[in-house]
C-alpha cells in the first residue's frame, strides 16, 4: 500500500498503476509509461520496487517490460540484466543514489519519477 | 446561555476531513469548582451528540470539562459510541518540552506504597504517582533495554510493552540484567519480563517477540505513553522516529558505539541519548539513522544476498563490540532524561540530545530544530495525525 500523497500524485497525473507486494517489496507497475523520444518504442511498463520503510528508505533501480533500447539499436549502459518479478520478465535499469541525494522522508514517488524521466532523457544523448 | 451551532459546526467538518473524533470542551471556572457534568451539561450532550456524530462522520461523541487548580488543572470527560456506555477519561498525558500526567477528577490516585518513600523524598508524590500510571514501551531487550527496564520497574513503573525478536546468547549474559547462564536460548523479552515480575509481581507486561518494523508490533507501541529506543538497527529507528511525530509519543532513543582497533584495543566510547518531542528534530533530521543500511536490514535474506554480492547493498551482520558498563551508563542517562522531563530539575532551554564521550570523560548536549518540509516539522501537518493508511504513512513488509 502506497502513502496517500504518492497514490494521489499518480492518480492526479492520470497514470494507470497497480500496487502489489512480493518479497517484502511494494511493487508499483505503471502501465504504458511514456518514454521520451529517442527510444525504440513509445511506451513500456515501468516497475518500481519500494523497500519497506519507503519514503525514508530510498528506492533503488527500476525495471522495464518490454526491454527498451535506443532507436538506432544501441543498448543503454547497465540495462543488460534481466530479472523476474511478479511473474514477468523485466529489464533492470541499475541506477543508484549517491549518499545524501535522496532526502529521506521529504522525497516521494513523484521526485523518483522525475529523476527517472531525467535519466531516460540523459541516456538518449549519453547511452554509455 | 446558549451556544449557536455556527460556533462549532465548521470544526466538525474539519474533524471529518482529518478522520478525527471531535471533543466538546468547556470549562467550569474557579479553582474550587467541580469539573463534573451538570444537569444542563447532560441536556446539551443529548442535544448535540447526534449532530456531532453525523457532521464529523464518526460513531463517537466525546466531551471534556476542565477546571483550574493551582499550577495545574483537573477534568472529567468521556467517549461514547452510538450503542455503548460512555467510557470515562482516566488520565491526560501532556507532551511537550516537559511531560506530565494528570489524573481525572473522578479517578483519584490510590495511596503510594511505603516502598517508594526514598523516591518521594527526592521528587514528590505526584511524580511517583505518574511513574505508577505510565505505560512504557521498550524496544530492544539487550544490554541497554534490560538496564532501562530494571531501573524503570524499581522506580515504580508498572506497565510495560517489551519488543525484541532475538534469543539470549551466551555473549548477552555479560550485559543483560536479570539474565543467567540457564537462560541462554530463551527469548530476550521473556528473560526481561521474568526479571520485572520478580521485582514487581503486580506489573503488567506485554512481551512481543518481534521487530517494530512489523506493522502489528509498531501499532502496539502507540498505546504507550513513552517509548525507549534501545535497538541497534536502523530500520527500527526509522519507525520510532515517525511514531514520535504521528502519535506525539515521546521517544528516548539511545545508542552506544565502541570503536576498537584491529588488536582489540578500545579507541572510542560514544553514548547518545536523543529525546524526540514535538518541536525538536527527528532522528532522520539529526542524521542518526543510516537509511541505506535500514533498507538492507528490511530486505528478505535472498534479495539482500544478491545485492550484497553485486556490491549494491552494504554488508550486514558484523558483531559490534559491547561492554556492560557503557550500555548501563547510557541506559541510566536515558531513564534520568525521563525523570528530568517529568520533574523539570534541569536548566532551560532543555537540550534534546546528550552525547557521552566516555573516553574523554566529557558530556555535551544540543538542541536541534526540525528540518524544513520534514515530517517532524510542525508545518508538515503530521504532528499528532494519529492512525493513517498506510500506518505512519510508509510502506511495510507483508
Ligand atoms: Zn458545564
Ligand atoms: Zn525530521
mmCIF file with all atom_site columns, C-alpha atoms in Angstrom, chain A residues 29-112:
data_model
loop_
_atom_site.group_PDB
_atom_site.id
_atom_site.type_symbol
_atom_site.label_atom_id
_atom_site.label_alt_id
_atom_site.label_comp_id
_atom_site.label_asym_id
_atom_site.label_entity_id
_atom_site.label_seq_id
_atom_site.pdbx_PDB_ins_code
_atom_site.Cartn_x
_atom_site.Cartn_y
_atom_site.Cartn_z
_atom_site.occupancy
_atom_site.B_iso_or_equiv
_atom_site.pdbx_formal_charge
_atom_site.auth_seq_id
_atom_site.auth_comp_id
_atom_site.auth_asym_id
_atom_site.auth_atom_id
_atom_site.pdbx_PDB_model_num
ATOM 1  C CA . UNK A 1 29  ? 3.702  -1.133  -12.020 1.00 0.00 ? 29  UNK A CA 1
ATOM 2  C CA . UNK A 1 30  ? 2.997  1.928   -14.159 1.00 0.00 ? 30  UNK A CA 1
ATOM 3  C CA . UNK A 1 31  ? 1.222  0.659   -17.269 1.00 0.00 ? 31  UNK A CA 1
ATOM 4  C CA . UNK A 1 32  ? 2.220  2.219   -20.577 1.00 0.00 ? 32  UNK A CA 1
ATOM 5  C CA . UNK A 1 33  ? 4.798  4.590   -19.136 1.00 0.00 ? 33  UNK A CA 1
ATOM 6  C CA . UNK A 1 34  ? 5.567  7.142   -21.891 1.00 0.00 ? 34  UNK A CA 1
ATOM 7  C CA . UNK A 1 35  ? 9.243  7.165   -22.855 1.00 0.00 ? 35  UNK A CA 1
ATOM 8  C CA . UNK A 1 36  ? 10.947 10.322  -24.107 1.00 0.00 ? 36  UNK A CA 1
ATOM 9  C CA . UNK A 1 37  ? 11.795 10.477  -27.848 1.00 0.00 ? 37  UNK A CA 1
ATOM 10 C CA . UNK A 1 38  ? 14.895 8.577   -28.903 1.00 0.00 ? 38  UNK A CA 1
ATOM 11 C CA . UNK A 1 39  ? 13.943 5.052   -27.799 1.00 0.00 ? 39  UNK A CA 1
ATOM 12 C CA . UNK A 1 40  ? 12.862 2.103   -29.933 1.00 0.00 ? 40  UNK A CA 1
ATOM 13 C CA . UNK A 1 41  ? 9.312  2.335   -28.588 1.00 0.00 ? 41  UNK A CA 1
ATOM 14 C CA . UNK A 1 42  ? 6.989  4.991   -27.280 1.00 0.00 ? 42  UNK A CA 1
ATOM 15 C CA . UNK A 1 43  ? 5.947  3.257   -24.106 1.00 0.00 ? 43  UNK A CA 1
ATOM 16 C CA . UNK A 1 44  ? 6.676  0.335   -21.798 1.00 0.00 ? 44  UNK A CA 1
ATOM 17 C CA . UNK A 1 45  ? 5.504  -0.887  -18.419 1.00 0.00 ? 45  UNK A CA 1
ATOM 18 C CA . UNK A 1 46  ? 7.656  0.562   -15.634 1.00 0.00 ? 46  UNK A CA 1
ATOM 19 C CA . UNK A 1 47  ? 8.208  -1.359  -12.390 1.00 0.00 ? 47  UNK A CA 1
ATOM 20 C CA . UNK A 1 48  ? 9.288  0.337   -9.158  1.00 0.00 ? 48  UNK A CA 1
ATOM 21 C CA . UNK A 1 49  ? 10.119 -1.831  -6.150  1.00 0.00 ? 49  UNK A CA 1
ATOM 22 C CA . UNK A 1 50  ? 9.889  0.113   -2.897  1.00 0.00 ? 50  UNK A CA 1
ATOM 23 C CA . UNK A 1 51  ? 11.626 -1.105  0.239   1.00 0.00 ? 51  UNK A CA 1
ATOM 24 C CA . UNK A 1 52  ? 9.685  -1.371  3.485   1.00 0.00 ? 52  UNK A CA 1
ATOM 25 C CA . UNK A 1 53  ? 10.253 1.978   5.170   1.00 0.00 ? 53  UNK A CA 1
ATOM 26 C CA . UNK A 1 54  ? 9.782  3.990   1.964   1.00 0.00 ? 54  UNK A CA 1
ATOM 27 C CA . UNK A 1 55  ? 9.861  7.041   1.732   1.00 0.00 ? 55  UNK A CA 1
ATOM 28 C CA . UNK A 1 56  ? 12.507 7.149   4.483   1.00 0.00 ? 56  UNK A CA 1
ATOM 29 C CA . UNK A 1 57  ? 14.372 4.347   2.756   1.00 0.00 ? 57  UNK A CA 1
ATOM 30 C CA . UNK A 1 58  ? 15.371 5.315   -0.760  1.00 0.00 ? 58  UNK A CA 1
ATOM 31 C CA . UNK A 1 59  ? 14.270 3.359   -3.816  1.00 0.00 ? 59  UNK A CA 1
ATOM 32 C CA . UNK A 1 60  ? 16.946 1.611   -5.855  1.00 0.00 ? 60  UNK A CA 1
ATOM 33 C CA . UNK A 1 61  ? 16.894 0.766   -9.605  1.00 0.00 ? 61  UNK A CA 1
ATOM 34 C CA . UNK A 1 62  ? 13.855 0.385   -11.870 1.00 0.00 ? 62  UNK A CA 1
ATOM 35 C CA . UNK A 1 63  ? 12.662 -2.105  -14.469 1.00 0.00 ? 63  UNK A CA 1
ATOM 36 C CA . UNK A 1 64  ? 11.015 -2.058  -17.906 1.00 0.00 ? 64  UNK A CA 1
ATOM 37 C CA . UNK A 1 65  ? 8.916  -4.626  -19.756 1.00 0.00 ? 65  UNK A CA 1
ATOM 38 C CA . UNK A 1 66  ? 9.392  -4.927  -22.653 1.00 0.00 ? 66  UNK A CA 1
ATOM 39 C CA . UNK A 1 67  ? 13.122 -4.130  -22.615 1.00 0.00 ? 67  UNK A CA 1
ATOM 40 C CA . UNK A 1 68  ? 13.997 -0.872  -24.310 1.00 0.00 ? 68  UNK A CA 1
ATOM 41 C CA . UNK A 1 69  ? 16.952 0.303   -26.423 1.00 0.00 ? 69  UNK A CA 1
ATOM 42 C CA . UNK A 1 70  ? 17.747 3.449   -28.322 1.00 0.00 ? 70  UNK A CA 1
ATOM 43 C CA . UNK A 1 71  ? 16.084 3.958   -31.700 1.00 0.00 ? 71  UNK A CA 1
ATOM 44 C CA . UNK A 1 72  ? 19.345 3.182   -33.534 1.00 0.00 ? 72  UNK A CA 1
ATOM 45 C CA . UNK A 1 73  ? 19.524 -0.198  -31.776 1.00 0.00 ? 73  UNK A CA 1
ATOM 46 C CA . UNK A 1 74  ? 22.228 0.695   -29.246 1.00 0.00 ? 74  UNK A CA 1
ATOM 47 C CA . UNK A 1 75  ? 21.824 -0.533  -25.682 1.00 0.00 ? 75  UNK A CA 1
ATOM 48 C CA . UNK A 1 76  ? 21.958 1.817   -22.709 1.00 0.00 ? 76  UNK A CA 1
ATOM 49 C CA . UNK A 1 77  ? 24.623 1.090   -20.092 1.00 0.00 ? 77  UNK A CA 1
ATOM 50 C CA . UNK A 1 78  ? 23.758 -1.017  -17.035 1.00 0.00 ? 78  UNK A CA 1
ATOM 51 C CA . UNK A 1 79  ? 20.488 -2.268  -18.518 1.00 0.00 ? 79  UNK A CA 1
ATOM 52 C CA . UNK A 1 80  ? 21.692 -5.693  -19.634 1.00 0.00 ? 80  UNK A CA 1
ATOM 53 C CA . UNK A 1 81  ? 20.452 -7.692  -16.614 1.00 0.00 ? 81  UNK A CA 1
ATOM 54 C CA . UNK A 1 82  ? 17.103 -9.472  -16.863 1.00 0.00 ? 82  UNK A CA 1
ATOM 55 C CA . UNK A 1 83  ? 15.121 -10.203 -13.683 1.00 0.00 ? 83  UNK A CA 1
ATOM 56 C CA . UNK A 1 84  ? 11.868 -11.944 -12.835 1.00 0.00 ? 84  UNK A CA 1
ATOM 57 C CA . UNK A 1 85  ? 9.321  -10.146 -10.705 1.00 0.00 ? 85  UNK A CA 1
ATOM 58 C CA . UNK A 1 86  ? 5.550  -10.535 -10.383 1.00 0.00 ? 86  UNK A CA 1
ATOM 59 C CA . UNK A 1 87  ? 5.674  -13.462 -12.806 1.00 0.00 ? 87  UNK A CA 1
ATOM 60 C CA . UNK A 1 88  ? 7.097  -11.308 -15.591 1.00 0.00 ? 88  UNK A CA 1
ATOM 61 C CA . UNK A 1 89  ? 10.485 -10.699 -17.160 1.00 0.00 ? 89  UNK A CA 1
ATOM 62 C CA . UNK A 1 90  ? 11.963 -7.249  -16.700 1.00 0.00 ? 90  UNK A CA 1
ATOM 63 C CA . UNK A 1 91  ? 14.941 -5.286  -17.981 1.00 0.00 ? 91  UNK A CA 1
ATOM 64 C CA . UNK A 1 92  ? 16.740 -3.869  -14.959 1.00 0.00 ? 92  UNK A CA 1
ATOM 65 C CA . UNK A 1 93  ? 17.980 -0.288  -15.016 1.00 0.00 ? 93  UNK A CA 1
ATOM 66 C CA . UNK A 1 94  ? 20.760 -0.346  -12.461 1.00 0.00 ? 94  UNK A CA 1
ATOM 67 C CA . UNK A 1 95  ? 20.777 3.201   -11.088 1.00 0.00 ? 95  UNK A CA 1
ATOM 68 C CA . UNK A 1 96  ? 21.662 4.136   -7.510  1.00 0.00 ? 96  UNK A CA 1
ATOM 69 C CA . UNK A 1 97  ? 21.550 7.234   -5.395  1.00 0.00 ? 97  UNK A CA 1
ATOM 70 C CA . UNK A 1 98  ? 24.717 8.770   -4.067  1.00 0.00 ? 98  UNK A CA 1
ATOM 71 C CA . UNK A 1 99  ? 24.818 9.418   -0.331  1.00 0.00 ? 99  UNK A CA 1
ATOM 72 C CA . UNK A 1 100 ? 22.645 12.405  0.500   1.00 0.00 ? 100 UNK A CA 1
ATOM 73 C CA . UNK A 1 101 ? 20.963 12.525  -2.915  1.00 0.00 ? 101 UNK A CA 1
ATOM 74 C CA . UNK A 1 102 ? 17.694 11.071  -1.595  1.00 0.00 ? 102 UNK A CA 1
ATOM 75 C CA . UNK A 1 103 ? 16.179 13.386  1.010   1.00 0.00 ? 103 UNK A CA 1
ATOM 76 C CA . UNK A 1 104 ? 14.822 10.826  3.432   1.00 0.00 ? 104 UNK A CA 1
ATOM 77 C CA . UNK A 1 105 ? 11.239 11.484  4.453   1.00 0.00 ? 105 UNK A CA 1
ATOM 78 C CA . UNK A 1 106 ? 10.936 14.505  2.149   1.00 0.00 ? 106 UNK A CA 1
ATOM 79 C CA . UNK A 1 107 ? 11.367 12.957  -1.302  1.00 0.00 ? 107 UNK A CA 1
ATOM 80 C CA . UNK A 1 108 ? 8.478  10.938  -2.695  1.00 0.00 ? 108 UNK A CA 1
ATOM 81 C CA . UNK A 1 109 ? 7.437  8.779   -5.616  1.00 0.00 ? 109 UNK A CA 1
ATOM 82 C CA . UNK A 1 110 ? 6.949  11.987  -7.585  1.00 0.00 ? 110 UNK A CA 1
ATOM 83 C CA . UNK A 1 111 ? 10.576 13.018  -7.125  1.00 0.00 ? 111 UNK A CA 1
ATOM 84 C CA . UNK A 1 112 ? 11.693 9.485   -8.028  1.00 0.00 ? 112 UNK A CA 1
#
